[in-house]
CSV table of C-alpha atoms in Angstrom, one decimal:
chain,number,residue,atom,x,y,z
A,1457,UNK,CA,-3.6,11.5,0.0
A,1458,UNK,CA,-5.3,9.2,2.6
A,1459,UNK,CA,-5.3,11.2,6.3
A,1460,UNK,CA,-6.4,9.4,9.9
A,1461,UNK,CA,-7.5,12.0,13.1
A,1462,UNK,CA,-7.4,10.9,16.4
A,1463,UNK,CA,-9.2,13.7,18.2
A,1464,UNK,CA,-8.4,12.8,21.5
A,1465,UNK,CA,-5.1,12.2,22.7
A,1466,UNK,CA,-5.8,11.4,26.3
A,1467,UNK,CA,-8.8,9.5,27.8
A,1468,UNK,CA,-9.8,8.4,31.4
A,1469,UNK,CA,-12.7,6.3,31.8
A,1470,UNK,CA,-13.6,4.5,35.1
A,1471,UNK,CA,-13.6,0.4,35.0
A,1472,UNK,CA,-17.4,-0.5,33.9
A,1473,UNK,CA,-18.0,2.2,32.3
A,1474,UNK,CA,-18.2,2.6,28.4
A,1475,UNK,CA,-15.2,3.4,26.0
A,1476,UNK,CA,-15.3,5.0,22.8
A,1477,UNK,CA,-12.2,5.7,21.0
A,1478,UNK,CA,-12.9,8.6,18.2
A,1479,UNK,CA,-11.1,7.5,14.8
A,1480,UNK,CA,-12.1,9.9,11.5
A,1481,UNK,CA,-10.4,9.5,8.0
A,1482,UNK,CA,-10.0,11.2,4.6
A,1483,UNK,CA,-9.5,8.9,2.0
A,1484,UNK,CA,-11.6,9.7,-1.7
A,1485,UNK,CA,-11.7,5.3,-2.5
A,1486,UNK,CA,-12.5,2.0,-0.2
A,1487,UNK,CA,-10.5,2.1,2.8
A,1488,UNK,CA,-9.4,-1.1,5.1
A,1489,UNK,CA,-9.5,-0.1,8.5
A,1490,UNK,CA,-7.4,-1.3,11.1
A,1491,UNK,CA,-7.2,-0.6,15.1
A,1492,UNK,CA,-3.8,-1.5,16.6
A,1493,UNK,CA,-2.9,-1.5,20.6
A,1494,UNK,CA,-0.1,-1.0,22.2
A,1495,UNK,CA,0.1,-2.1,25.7
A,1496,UNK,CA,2.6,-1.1,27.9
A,1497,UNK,CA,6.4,-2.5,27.1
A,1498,UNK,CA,5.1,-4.4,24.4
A,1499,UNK,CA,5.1,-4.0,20.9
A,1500,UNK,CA,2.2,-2.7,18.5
A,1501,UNK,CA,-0.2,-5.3,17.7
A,1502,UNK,CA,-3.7,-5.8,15.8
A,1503,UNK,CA,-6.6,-5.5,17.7
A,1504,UNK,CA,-9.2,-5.4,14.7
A,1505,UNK,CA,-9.9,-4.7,11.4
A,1506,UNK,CA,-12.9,-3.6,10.0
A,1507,UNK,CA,-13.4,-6.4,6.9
A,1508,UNK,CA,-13.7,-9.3,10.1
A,1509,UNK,CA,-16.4,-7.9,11.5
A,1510,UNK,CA,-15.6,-9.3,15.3
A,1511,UNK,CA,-15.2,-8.5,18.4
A,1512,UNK,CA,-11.8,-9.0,20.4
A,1513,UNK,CA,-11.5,-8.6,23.6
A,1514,UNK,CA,-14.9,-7.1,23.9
A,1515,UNK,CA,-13.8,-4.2,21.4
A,1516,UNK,CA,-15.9,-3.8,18.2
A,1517,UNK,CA,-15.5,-0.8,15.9
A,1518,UNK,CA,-18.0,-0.2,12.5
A,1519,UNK,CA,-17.1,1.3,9.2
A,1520,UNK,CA,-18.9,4.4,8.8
A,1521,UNK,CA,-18.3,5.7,5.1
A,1522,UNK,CA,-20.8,8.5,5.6
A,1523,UNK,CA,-19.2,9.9,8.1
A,1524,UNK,CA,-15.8,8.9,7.4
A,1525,UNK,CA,-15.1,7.2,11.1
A,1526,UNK,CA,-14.3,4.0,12.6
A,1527,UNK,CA,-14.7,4.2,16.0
A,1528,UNK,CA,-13.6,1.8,18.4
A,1529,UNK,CA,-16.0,1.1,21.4
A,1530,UNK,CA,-16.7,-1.4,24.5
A,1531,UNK,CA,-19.3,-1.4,26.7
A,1532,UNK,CA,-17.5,-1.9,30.0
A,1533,UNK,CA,-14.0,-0.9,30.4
A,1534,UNK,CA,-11.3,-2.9,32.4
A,1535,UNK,CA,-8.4,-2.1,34.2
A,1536,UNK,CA,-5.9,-4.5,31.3
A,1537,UNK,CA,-7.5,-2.1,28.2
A,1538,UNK,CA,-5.1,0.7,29.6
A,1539,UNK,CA,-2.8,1.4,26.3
A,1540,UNK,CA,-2.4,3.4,23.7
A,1541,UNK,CA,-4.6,2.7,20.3
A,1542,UNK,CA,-4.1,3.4,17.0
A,1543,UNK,CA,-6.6,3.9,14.2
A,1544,UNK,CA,-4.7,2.8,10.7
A,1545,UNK,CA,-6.2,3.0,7.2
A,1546,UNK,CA,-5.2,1.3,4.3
A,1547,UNK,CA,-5.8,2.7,0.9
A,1548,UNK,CA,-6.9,0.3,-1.8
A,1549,UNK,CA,-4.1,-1.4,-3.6
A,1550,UNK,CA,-1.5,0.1,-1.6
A,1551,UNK,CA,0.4,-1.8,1.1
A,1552,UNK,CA,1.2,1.0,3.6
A,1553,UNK,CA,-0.4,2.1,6.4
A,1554,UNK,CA,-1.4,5.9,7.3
A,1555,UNK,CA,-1.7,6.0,11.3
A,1556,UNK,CA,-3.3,8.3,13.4
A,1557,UNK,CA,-1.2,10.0,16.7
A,1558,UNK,CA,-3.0,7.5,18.7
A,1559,UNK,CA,-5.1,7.7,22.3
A,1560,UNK,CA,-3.9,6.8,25.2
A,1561,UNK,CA,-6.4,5.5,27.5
A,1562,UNK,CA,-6.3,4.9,30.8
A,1563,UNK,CA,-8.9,2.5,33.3
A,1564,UNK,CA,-9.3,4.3,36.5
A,1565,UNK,CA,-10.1,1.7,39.4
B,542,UNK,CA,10.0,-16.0,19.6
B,543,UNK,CA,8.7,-16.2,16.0
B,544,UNK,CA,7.7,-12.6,15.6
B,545,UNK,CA,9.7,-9.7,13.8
B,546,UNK,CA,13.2,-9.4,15.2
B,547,UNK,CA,14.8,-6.0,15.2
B,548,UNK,CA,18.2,-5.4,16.4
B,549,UNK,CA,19.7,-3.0,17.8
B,550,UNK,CA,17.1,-2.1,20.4
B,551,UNK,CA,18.7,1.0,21.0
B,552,UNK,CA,21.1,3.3,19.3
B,553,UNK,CA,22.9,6.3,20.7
B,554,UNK,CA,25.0,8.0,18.1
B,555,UNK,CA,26.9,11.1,17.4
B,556,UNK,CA,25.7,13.4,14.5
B,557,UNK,CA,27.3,13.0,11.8
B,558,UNK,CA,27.8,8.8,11.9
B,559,UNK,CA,26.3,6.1,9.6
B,560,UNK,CA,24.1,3.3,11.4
B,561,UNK,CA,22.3,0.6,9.7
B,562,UNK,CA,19.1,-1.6,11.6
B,563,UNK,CA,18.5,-4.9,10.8
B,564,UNK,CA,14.6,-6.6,10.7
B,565,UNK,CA,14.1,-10.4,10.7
B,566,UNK,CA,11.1,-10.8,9.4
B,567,UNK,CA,8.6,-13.5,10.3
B,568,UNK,CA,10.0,-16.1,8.0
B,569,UNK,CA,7.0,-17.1,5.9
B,570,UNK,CA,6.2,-13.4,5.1
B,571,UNK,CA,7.1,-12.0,2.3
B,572,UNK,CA,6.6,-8.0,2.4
B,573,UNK,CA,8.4,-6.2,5.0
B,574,UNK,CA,8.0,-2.8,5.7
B,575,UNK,CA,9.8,0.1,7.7
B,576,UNK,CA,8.0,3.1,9.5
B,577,UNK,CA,9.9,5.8,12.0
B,578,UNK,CA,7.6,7.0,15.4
B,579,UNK,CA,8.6,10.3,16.6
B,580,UNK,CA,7.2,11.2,20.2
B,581,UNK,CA,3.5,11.7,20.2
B,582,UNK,CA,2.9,10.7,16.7
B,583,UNK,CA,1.7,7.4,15.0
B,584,UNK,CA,4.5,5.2,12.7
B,585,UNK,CA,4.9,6.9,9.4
B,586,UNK,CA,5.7,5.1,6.4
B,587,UNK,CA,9.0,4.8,5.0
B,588,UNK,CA,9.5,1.8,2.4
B,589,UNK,CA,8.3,-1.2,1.3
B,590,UNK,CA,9.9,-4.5,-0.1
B,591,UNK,CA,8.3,-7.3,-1.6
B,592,UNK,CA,10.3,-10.4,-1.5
B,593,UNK,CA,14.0,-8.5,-2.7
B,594,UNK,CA,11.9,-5.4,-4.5
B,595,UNK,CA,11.8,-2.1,-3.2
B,596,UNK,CA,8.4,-0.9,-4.0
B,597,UNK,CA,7.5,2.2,-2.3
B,598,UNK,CA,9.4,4.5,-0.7
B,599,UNK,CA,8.4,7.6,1.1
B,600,UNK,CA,9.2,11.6,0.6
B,601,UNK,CA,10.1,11.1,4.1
B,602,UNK,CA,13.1,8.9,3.1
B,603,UNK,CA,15.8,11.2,2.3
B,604,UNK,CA,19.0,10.5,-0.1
B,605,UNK,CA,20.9,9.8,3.6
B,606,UNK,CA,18.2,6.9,4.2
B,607,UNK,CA,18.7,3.7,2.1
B,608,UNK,CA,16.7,0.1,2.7
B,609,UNK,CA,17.8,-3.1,1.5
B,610,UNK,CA,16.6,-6.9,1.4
B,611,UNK,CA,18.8,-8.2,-0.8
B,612,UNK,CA,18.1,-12.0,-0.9
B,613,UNK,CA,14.2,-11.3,0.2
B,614,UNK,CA,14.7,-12.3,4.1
B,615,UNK,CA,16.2,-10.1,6.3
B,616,UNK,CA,16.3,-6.0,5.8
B,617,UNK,CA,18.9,-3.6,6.6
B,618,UNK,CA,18.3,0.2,7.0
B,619,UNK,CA,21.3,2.6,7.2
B,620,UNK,CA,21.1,6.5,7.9
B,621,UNK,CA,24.2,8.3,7.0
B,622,UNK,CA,25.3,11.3,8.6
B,623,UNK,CA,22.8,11.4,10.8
B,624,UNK,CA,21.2,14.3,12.2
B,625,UNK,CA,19.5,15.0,15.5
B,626,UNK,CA,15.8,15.2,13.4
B,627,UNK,CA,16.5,11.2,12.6
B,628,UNK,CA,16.2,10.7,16.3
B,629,UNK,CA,13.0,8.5,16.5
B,630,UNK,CA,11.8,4.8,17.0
B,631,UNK,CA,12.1,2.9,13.9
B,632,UNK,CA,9.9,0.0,13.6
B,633,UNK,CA,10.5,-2.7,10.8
B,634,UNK,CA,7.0,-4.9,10.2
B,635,UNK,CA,6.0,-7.9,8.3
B,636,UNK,CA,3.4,-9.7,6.2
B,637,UNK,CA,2.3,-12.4,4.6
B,638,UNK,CA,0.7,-12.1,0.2
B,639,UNK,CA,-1.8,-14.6,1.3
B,640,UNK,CA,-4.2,-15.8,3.5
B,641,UNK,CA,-6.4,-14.7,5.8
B,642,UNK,CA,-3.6,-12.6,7.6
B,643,UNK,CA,-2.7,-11.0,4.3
B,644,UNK,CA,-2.8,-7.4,4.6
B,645,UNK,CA,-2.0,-7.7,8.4
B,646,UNK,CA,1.6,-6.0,9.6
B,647,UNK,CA,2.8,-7.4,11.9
B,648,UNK,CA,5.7,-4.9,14.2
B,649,UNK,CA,8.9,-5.3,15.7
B,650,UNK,CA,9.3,-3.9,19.1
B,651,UNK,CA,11.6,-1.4,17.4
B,652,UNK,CA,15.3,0.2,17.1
B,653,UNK,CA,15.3,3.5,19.2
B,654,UNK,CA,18.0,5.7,17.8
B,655,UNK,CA,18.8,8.5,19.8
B,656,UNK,CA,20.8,11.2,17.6
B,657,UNK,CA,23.1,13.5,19.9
């Protein structure tokens, strides 16, 4: 069984600085990653997943199978990335996704 | 708004009453699936329809939980006797088989059903 840890439940950062959002799985095959974002009020939504290889928003996250994580980071944090995330992993040929508890981070101005 | 409908958005109950969600899916997707969000944890699986066909459906959904999509559209999830445990956000999700969004779920903004 596939299993997604989100260490930190909380995080502060101050606008400018640099974000990293800790995302570790367990999973024995070839995951697909996935970050989702919920702003406030608004529904969940992708941010990015890990087979795209982009940056949105000024996010990027790498798959590292080695150490099992897929971090989410940005180099300088604005006040409109306050949210909650979520780390997701997909297991191969299956169609559901395992979730982490999510981080809620929060921009100080 | 094209995106996945859910309605109710809220649901108050009493213990012991049926109530059934309904998901609109975004209408060129074909798998739909359903997840419940309890307070301070990620959505957790529950089922998982392709076109009409249930596929998968989780330990978590109990002989009291039943899903349908019986003409491959819309779904319809019903709870009976409902407890004060099934009190959670339920979030119904879509997406498409192919394409460069396949394997991307798109979410309702949820039913919140508030068991009392």
């Amino acid at each position: 069984a596939q299993r997604v840890t989100q260490p930190e439940k909380l995080l502060s950062v101050f606008k400018g600085a640099p974000v990293e959002l800790k995302c570790n799985y367990s999973y024995s095959g070839s995951p697909e990653l996935f970050w989702y974002v919920q702003y406030s009020r608004q529904r969940l939504q992708l941010l990015l997943r890990h087979i795209s290889r982009e940056s949105i928003k000024g996010f990027t996250a790498d798959l590292n199978k080695g150490e099992t994580s897929f971090h989410l980071k940005k180099p300088f944090a604005q006040e409109e990335d306050s949210a909650m995330y979520y780390c997701a992993l997909r297991a191969f040929g299956n169609e559901k996704l395992t979730f982490g508890t999510g981080t809620r981070l929060t921009i100080i101005p | 708004d094209t995106g996945v409908s859910q309605d109710p958005r809220h649901k108050i109950t009493k213990r012991g009453q049926n109530v059934t969600f309904r998901c609109d899916p975004i209408s060129e997707h074909n798998r739909l699936y359903w997840y419940r969000q309890t307070l301070g944890q990620g959505p957790e699986f529950l089922t998982y329809f392709q076109n009409e066909a249930q596929l998968e459906k989780s330990r978590l959904l109990s002989d009291r939980f039943s899903a349908e999509r019986p003409k491959g559209s819309f779904s319809t999830l019903e709870i009976q006797r409902t407890e004060q445990g099934d009190s959670a956000m339920y979030l119904c999700a879509s997406s498409p088989e192919q394409g460069l969004a396949k394997n991307i779920q798109y979410f309702g903004a949820g039913t919140r059903l508030s068991v009392l």
